[in-house]
Structures are given as C-alpha cells and as structure tokens.
Short mmCIF file of C-alpha atoms and ligand atoms in Angstrom, two decimals:
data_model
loop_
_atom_site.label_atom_id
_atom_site.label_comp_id
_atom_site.label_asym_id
_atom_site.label_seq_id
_atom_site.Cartn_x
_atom_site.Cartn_y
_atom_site.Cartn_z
CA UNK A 1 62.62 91.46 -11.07
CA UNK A 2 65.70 92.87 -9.64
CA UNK A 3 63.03 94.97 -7.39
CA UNK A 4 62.18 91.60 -5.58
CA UNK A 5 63.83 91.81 -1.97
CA UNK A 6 61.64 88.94 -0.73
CA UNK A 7 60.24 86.21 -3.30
CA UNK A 8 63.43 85.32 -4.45
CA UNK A 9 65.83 82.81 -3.40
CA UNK A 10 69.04 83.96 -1.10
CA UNK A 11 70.47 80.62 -1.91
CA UNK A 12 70.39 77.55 -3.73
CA UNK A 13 68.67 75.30 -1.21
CA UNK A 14 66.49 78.29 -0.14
CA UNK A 15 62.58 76.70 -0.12
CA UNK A 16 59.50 78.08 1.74
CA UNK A 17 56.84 75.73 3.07
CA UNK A 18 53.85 77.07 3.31
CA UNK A 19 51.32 75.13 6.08
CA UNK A 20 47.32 74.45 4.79
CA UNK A 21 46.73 72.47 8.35
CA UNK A 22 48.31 70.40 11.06
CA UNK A 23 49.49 67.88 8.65
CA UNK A 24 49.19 69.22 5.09
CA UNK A 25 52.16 71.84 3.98
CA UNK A 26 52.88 72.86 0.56
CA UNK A 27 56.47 72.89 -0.54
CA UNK A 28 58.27 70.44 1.50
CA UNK A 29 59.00 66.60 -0.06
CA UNK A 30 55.37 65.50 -0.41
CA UNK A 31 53.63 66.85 -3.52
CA UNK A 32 49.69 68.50 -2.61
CA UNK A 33 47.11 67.63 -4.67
CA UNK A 34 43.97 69.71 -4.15
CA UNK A 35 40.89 68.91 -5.78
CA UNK A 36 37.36 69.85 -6.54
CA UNK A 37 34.78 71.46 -8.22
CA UNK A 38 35.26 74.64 -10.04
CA UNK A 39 32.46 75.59 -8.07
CA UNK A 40 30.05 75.03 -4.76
CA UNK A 41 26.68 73.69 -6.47
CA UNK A 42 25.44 72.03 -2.97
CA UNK A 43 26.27 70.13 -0.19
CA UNK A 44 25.54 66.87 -1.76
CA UNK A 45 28.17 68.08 -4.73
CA UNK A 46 30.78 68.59 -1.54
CA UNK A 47 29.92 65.45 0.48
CA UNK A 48 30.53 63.47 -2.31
CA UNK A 49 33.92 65.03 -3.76
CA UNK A 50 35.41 65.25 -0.13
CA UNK A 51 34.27 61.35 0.90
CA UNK A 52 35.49 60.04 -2.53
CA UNK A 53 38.26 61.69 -3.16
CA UNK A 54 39.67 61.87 0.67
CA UNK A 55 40.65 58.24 0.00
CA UNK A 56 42.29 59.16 -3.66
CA UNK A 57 43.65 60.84 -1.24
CA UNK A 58 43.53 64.30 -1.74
CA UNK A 59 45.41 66.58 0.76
CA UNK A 60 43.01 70.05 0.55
CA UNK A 61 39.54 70.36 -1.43
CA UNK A 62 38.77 73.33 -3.62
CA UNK A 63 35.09 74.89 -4.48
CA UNK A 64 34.51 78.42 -5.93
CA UNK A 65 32.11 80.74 -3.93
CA UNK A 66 32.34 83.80 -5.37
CA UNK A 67 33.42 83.22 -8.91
CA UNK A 68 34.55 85.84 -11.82
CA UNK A 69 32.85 84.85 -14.83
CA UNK A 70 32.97 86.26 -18.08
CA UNK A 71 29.15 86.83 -18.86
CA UNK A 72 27.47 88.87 -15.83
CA UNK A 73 24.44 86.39 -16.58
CA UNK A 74 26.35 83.06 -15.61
CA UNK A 75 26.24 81.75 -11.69
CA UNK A 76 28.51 84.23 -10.07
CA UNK A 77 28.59 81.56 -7.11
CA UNK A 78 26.80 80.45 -4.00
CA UNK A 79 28.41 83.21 -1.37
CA UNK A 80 28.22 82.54 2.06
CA UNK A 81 25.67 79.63 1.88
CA UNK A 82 28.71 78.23 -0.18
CA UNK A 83 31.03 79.23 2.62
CA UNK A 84 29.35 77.14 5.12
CA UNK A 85 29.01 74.18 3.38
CA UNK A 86 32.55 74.48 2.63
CA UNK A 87 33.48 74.53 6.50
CA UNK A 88 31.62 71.85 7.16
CA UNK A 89 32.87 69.11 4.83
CA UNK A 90 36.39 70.33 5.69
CA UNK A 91 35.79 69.76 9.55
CA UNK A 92 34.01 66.46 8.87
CA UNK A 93 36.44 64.81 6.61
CA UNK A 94 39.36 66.71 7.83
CA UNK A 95 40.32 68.34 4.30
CA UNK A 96 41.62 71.85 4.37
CA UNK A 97 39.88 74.19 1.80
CA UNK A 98 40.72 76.87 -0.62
CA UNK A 99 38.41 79.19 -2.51
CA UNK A 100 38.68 82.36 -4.47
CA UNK A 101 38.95 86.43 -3.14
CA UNK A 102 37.83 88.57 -5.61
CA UNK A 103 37.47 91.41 -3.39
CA UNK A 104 38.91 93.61 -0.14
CA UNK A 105 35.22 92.93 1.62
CA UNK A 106 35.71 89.44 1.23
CA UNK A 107 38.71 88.69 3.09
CA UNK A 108 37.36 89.02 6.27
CA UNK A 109 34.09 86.66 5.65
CA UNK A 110 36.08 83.78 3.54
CA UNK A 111 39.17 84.16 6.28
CA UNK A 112 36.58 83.01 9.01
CA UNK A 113 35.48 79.30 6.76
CA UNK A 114 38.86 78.69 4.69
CA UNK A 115 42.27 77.64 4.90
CA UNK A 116 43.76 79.04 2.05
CA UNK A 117 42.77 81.95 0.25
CA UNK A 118 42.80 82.14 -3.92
CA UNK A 119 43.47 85.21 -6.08
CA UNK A 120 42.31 84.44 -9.88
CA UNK A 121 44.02 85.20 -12.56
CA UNK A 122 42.13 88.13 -13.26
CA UNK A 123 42.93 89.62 -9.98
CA UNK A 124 46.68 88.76 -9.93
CA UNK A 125 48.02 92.56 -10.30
CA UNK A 126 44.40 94.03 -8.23
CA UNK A 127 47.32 95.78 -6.18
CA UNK A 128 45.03 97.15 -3.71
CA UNK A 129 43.92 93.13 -3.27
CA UNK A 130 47.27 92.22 -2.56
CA UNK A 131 48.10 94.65 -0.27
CA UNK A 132 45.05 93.88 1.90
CA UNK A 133 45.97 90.09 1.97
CA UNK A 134 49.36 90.89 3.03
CA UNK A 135 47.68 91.47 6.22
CA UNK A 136 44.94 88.55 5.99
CA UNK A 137 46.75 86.04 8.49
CA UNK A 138 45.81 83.19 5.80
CA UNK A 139 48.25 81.31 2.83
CA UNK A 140 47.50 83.04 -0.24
CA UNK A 141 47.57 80.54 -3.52
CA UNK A 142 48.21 83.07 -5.80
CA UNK A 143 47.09 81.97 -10.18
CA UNK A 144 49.30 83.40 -12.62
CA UNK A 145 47.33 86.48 -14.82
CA UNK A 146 45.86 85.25 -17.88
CA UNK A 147 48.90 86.92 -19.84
CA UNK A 148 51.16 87.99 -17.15
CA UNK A 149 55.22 87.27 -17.57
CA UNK A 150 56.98 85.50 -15.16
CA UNK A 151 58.14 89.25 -13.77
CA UNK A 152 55.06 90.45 -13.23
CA UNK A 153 53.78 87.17 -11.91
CA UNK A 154 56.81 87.47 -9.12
CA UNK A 155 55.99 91.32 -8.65
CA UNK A 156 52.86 90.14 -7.68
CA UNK A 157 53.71 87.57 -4.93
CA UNK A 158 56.08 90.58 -3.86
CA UNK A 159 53.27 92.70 -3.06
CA UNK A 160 51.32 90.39 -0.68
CA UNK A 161 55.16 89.50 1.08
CA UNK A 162 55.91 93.00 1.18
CA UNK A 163 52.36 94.16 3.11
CA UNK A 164 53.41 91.58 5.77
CA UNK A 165 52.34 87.76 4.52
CA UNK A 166 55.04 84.98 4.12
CA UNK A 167 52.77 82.30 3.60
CA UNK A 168 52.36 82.51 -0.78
CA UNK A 169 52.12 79.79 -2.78
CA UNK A 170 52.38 80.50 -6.92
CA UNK A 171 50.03 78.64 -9.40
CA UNK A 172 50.92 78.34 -12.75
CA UNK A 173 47.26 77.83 -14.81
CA UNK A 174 48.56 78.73 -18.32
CA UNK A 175 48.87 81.52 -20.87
CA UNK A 176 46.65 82.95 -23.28
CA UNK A 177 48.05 82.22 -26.68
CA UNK A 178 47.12 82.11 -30.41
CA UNK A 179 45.97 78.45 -30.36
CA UNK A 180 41.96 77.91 -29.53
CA UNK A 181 42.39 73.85 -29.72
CA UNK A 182 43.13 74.22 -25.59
CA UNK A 183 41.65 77.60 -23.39
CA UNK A 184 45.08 78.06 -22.41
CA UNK A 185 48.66 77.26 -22.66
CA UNK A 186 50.03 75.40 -20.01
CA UNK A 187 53.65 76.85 -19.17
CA UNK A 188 55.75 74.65 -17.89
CA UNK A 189 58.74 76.41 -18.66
CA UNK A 190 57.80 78.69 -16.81
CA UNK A 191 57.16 76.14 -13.57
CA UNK A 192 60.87 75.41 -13.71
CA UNK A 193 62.55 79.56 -13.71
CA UNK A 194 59.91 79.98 -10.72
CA UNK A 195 61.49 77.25 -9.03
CA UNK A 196 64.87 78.11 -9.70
CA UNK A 197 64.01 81.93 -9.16
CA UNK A 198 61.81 81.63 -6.06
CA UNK A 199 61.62 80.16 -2.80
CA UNK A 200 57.95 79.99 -2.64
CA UNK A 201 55.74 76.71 -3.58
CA UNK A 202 54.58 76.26 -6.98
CA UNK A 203 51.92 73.87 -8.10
CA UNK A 204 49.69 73.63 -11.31
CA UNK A 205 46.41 74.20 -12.21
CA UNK A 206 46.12 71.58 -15.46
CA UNK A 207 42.23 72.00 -15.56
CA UNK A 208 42.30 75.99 -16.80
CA UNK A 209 45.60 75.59 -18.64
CA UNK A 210 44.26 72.78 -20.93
CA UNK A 211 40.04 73.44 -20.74
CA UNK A 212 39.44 69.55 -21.98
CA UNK A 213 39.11 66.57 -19.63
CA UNK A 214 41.20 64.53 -21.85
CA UNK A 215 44.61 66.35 -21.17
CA UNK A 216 44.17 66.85 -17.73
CA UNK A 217 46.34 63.48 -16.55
CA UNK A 218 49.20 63.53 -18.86
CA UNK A 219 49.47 67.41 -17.75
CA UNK A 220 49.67 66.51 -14.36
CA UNK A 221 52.36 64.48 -14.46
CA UNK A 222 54.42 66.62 -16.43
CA UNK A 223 54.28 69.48 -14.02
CA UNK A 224 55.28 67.19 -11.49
CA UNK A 225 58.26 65.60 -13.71
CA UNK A 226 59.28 69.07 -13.86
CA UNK A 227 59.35 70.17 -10.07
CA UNK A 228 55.99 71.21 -9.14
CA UNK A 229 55.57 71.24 -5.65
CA UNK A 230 51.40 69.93 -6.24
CA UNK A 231 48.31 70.66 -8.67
CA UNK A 232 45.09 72.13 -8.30
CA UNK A 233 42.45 69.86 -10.18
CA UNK A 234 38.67 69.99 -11.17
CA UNK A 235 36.55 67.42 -10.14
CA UNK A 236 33.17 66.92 -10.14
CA UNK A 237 31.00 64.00 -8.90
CA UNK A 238 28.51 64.71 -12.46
CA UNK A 239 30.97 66.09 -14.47
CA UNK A 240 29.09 66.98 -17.76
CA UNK A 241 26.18 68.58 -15.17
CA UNK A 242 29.29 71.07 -13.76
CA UNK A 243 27.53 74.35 -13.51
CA UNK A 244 30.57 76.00 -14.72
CA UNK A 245 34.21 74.72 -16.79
CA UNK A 246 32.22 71.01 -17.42
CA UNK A 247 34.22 69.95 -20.03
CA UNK A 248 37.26 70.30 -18.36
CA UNK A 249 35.73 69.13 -14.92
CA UNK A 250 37.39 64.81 -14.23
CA UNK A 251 34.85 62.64 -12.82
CA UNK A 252 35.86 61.13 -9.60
CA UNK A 253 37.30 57.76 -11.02
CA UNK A 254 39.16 59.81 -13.63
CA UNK A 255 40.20 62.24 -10.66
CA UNK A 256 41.12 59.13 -8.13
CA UNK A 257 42.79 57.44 -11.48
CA UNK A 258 45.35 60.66 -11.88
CA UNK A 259 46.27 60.75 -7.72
CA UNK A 260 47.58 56.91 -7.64
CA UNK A 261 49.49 57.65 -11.18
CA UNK A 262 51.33 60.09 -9.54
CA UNK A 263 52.84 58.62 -7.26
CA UNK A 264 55.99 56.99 -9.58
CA UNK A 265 56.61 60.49 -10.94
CA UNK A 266 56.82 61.50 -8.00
CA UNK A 267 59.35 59.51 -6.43
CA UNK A 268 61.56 59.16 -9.64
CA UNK A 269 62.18 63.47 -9.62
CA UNK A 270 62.89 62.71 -5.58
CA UNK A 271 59.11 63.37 -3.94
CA UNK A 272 56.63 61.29 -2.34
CA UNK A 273 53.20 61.27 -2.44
CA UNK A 274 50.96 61.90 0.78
CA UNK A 275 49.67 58.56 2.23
CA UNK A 276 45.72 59.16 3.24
CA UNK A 277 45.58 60.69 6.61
CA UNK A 278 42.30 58.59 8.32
CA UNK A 279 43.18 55.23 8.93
CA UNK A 280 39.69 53.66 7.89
CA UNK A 281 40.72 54.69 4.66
CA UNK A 282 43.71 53.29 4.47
CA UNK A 283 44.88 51.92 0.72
CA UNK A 284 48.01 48.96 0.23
C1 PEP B 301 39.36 78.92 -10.54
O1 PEP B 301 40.34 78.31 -10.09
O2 PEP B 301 38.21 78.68 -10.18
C2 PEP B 301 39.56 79.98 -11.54
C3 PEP B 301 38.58 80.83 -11.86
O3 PEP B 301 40.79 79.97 -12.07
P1 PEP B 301 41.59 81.14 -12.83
O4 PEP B 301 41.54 82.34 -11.95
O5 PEP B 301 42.96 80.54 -12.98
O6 PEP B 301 40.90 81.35 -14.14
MN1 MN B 302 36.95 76.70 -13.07
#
C-alpha cells in the first residue's frame, strides 16, 4: 500500500466526489442509492424499475449487459440491444446508469449509452482493463475481487488513477469465506479502513455480499451506519422470474421499503438522503 501515490488520503478531511450527472455525485453529504436489476431482460423490465423506483427515489439505475457468469450456458446478457434500452430509460426518467466492462472492446461502445462504468469482481486486478479505463473519460465503480485484500483492492483503484482517471468510486460486495449459509461475506470492516485510508467514494453492494433477499435491508443500513458513501441494490419488478441472482433480487415495494428506511441512519452518522429530483413525484 505504501506504493499508492494517489488513492490515498493527504489529509484527514481529504474526500473525492465523484459526479454520475448534473445533480447526482457520489461522495459528498447525500448518500447514492443505485438500483436495479442484476440484469437487462427488456424494456418493460427497465420502464418499470426506473418509473417505480425514481420516486423511492433512487439517484442512478443499474442493469447488466454484458454479464460474467459462471456457466458459459447461462444468459451472458443482452449487449447492445441492452445498451439502448438502457439510454433510453435514463434520458426519459432522468436516472443516470451504470453497467458492467468486462472487456478493452467494450469501453468504447458502453462509454457512448452509460454514465458510469462497472468493473466486476472478477475483473478487479484485469490490469490491462484498468489501464484502458484510466483513459475512458467515464467514473469507474470499481467491485472489490471475490477474495482480494484491502491492498490489492486499493492497488487496483491505483491503476485506473495512475493511467489518467480521477473519477473512481470503490464497492465493497463481500468476501468469499468458509460459510455457504450467505454467497458472500459482507465486509464491513473493511468499508471503514477504506474510508479512513482513501479519499475515494465507497458504497456497498448488499445484494452479492449476502445472495438472499431477506438480509438485504438490515445490510444496508449497516453499511451506511458505518460510513458508506451509498449502495448498489438488486431490484427486480418479478423478482423470483430474475433471469439471473433471483433470490437475492428485492421486489420493488421491498426495494422502495429499504430507500425511505434509510433515511434516519443516515442523518444520525451526519448524511442526508437525496430528496426525488422531478417534482411530480414529489413525497412529504
Ligand atoms: C453485478 O454487479 O452484476 C456483478 C456481477 O457483481 P460482482 O462483480 O460483484 O459479482
Ligand atoms: Mn447480479
């Protein structure tokens, strides 16, 4: 870690904020909740998660395109079709999106529909990836390796900083461990060193940490009890029908359910929530 010349902090009050859109920014006082399907079924599937959950409210939707799956038989995602319906339900409910890179030829097609873009855990030390999105011109949310230590997981950000992009946001999405009762182990230890190590945003990915529906809330409000700067949730209109990660996708009362319960925690560790941004949606 002592390598690091540019993720860590110079200074106690040292904090990046990383911008998604116009209004939305990750790591200033307002915690970012992004939500959505693991990934893009249809365009129904993205109507309805962006109109429903725009008034949870959601800051930024998420929706896989090109996914990494572990059996080459499962849907390896919709692709560009995916893309486009993407960009469109972002420009008509104003939602900035994020969805996965897996490779260097991808960059340039998912730079052109999203906002932000995602390296999976699998990819997190693809060094060549890295270096080639330190020159992408887009925020990078970056998902901790399935087993990587909080080093490596910092050496990582390092690369894309180094190759020439600021804009990094870190996502913790838990551990492998020993224990098969959850997919993953959600570190939350290790949510608080990054915060007190780094300047860059952190949020939390509860859905691939815990794998089970039923943990997903009382996760979420722990990692932002503890200083996470905003989540990353999966949400699905039909969630049993989720063409991949169903039982760990909420449904869209569960998902709108776990936004308004936030906002409490976060005010008592010193954050606010975002207010919904179109005034026809407006909540008391
Ligand atoms: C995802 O967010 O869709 C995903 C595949 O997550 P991870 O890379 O953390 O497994
Ligand atoms: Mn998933």
């Amino acid at each position: 870690m002592k390598d690091a010349k540019l993720v860590l902090k110079a200074n106690p009050d040292h904090q990046s904020i990383v911008s998604l859109s116009k209004e939305i920014a990750i790591g200033g006082q307002e915690i970012v909740i992004i939500g959505g399907p693991c990934a893009v079924e249809s365009l129904t599937q993205m109507e309805t998660v962006a109109r429903e959950l725009k008034s949870a409210p959601i800051q930024a939707l998420r929706g896989g395109v090109y996914k990494p799956r572990t059996s080459p038989y499962a849907f390896q995602g919709a692709g560009l079709e995916g893309l486009e319906i993407l960009a469109s339900v972002s420009k008509r409910y104003d939602l900035p999106v994020v969805t996965e890179v897996m490779a260097i030829s991808q960059i340039k097609e998912i730079s052109a529909y999203a906002d932000m873009l995602q390296v999976g855990s699998r990819n997190m030390q693809n060094f060549d990836l890295l270096k080639a999105l330190g020159q992408a011109g887009k925020p990078i949310l970056l998902k901790r390796g399935l087993a990587a230590t909080i080093e490596e997981f910092v050496m990582a950000a390092e690369y894309i900083m180094s190759h020439g992009n600021p804009n990094v946001v870190l996502c913790e999405r838990g551990i492998r461990s020993f224990d098969s009762y959850t997919r993953n182990v959600l570190d939350l230890g290790a949510v608080v060193a990054l915060k007190q190590l780094t300047h860059l945003p952190v949020i939390v990915d509860p859905s691939h940490a815990a794998g089970r529906r039923e943990l997903i809330a009382d996760l979420s409000r722990a990692a932002i009890a503890c200083g996470a700067d905003g989540l990353i949730v999966e949400s699905h209109p039909e969630p049993e029908k989720s063409v991949s990660d169903a039982q760990q996708a909420l449904s869209i009362e569960a998902m709108t359910q776990l936004v308004r319960s936030l906002k409490p925690v976060a005010e008592a560790v010193g954050r606010k929530t975002y207010g919904v941004q179109c005034p026809q949606f407006a909540i008391v």
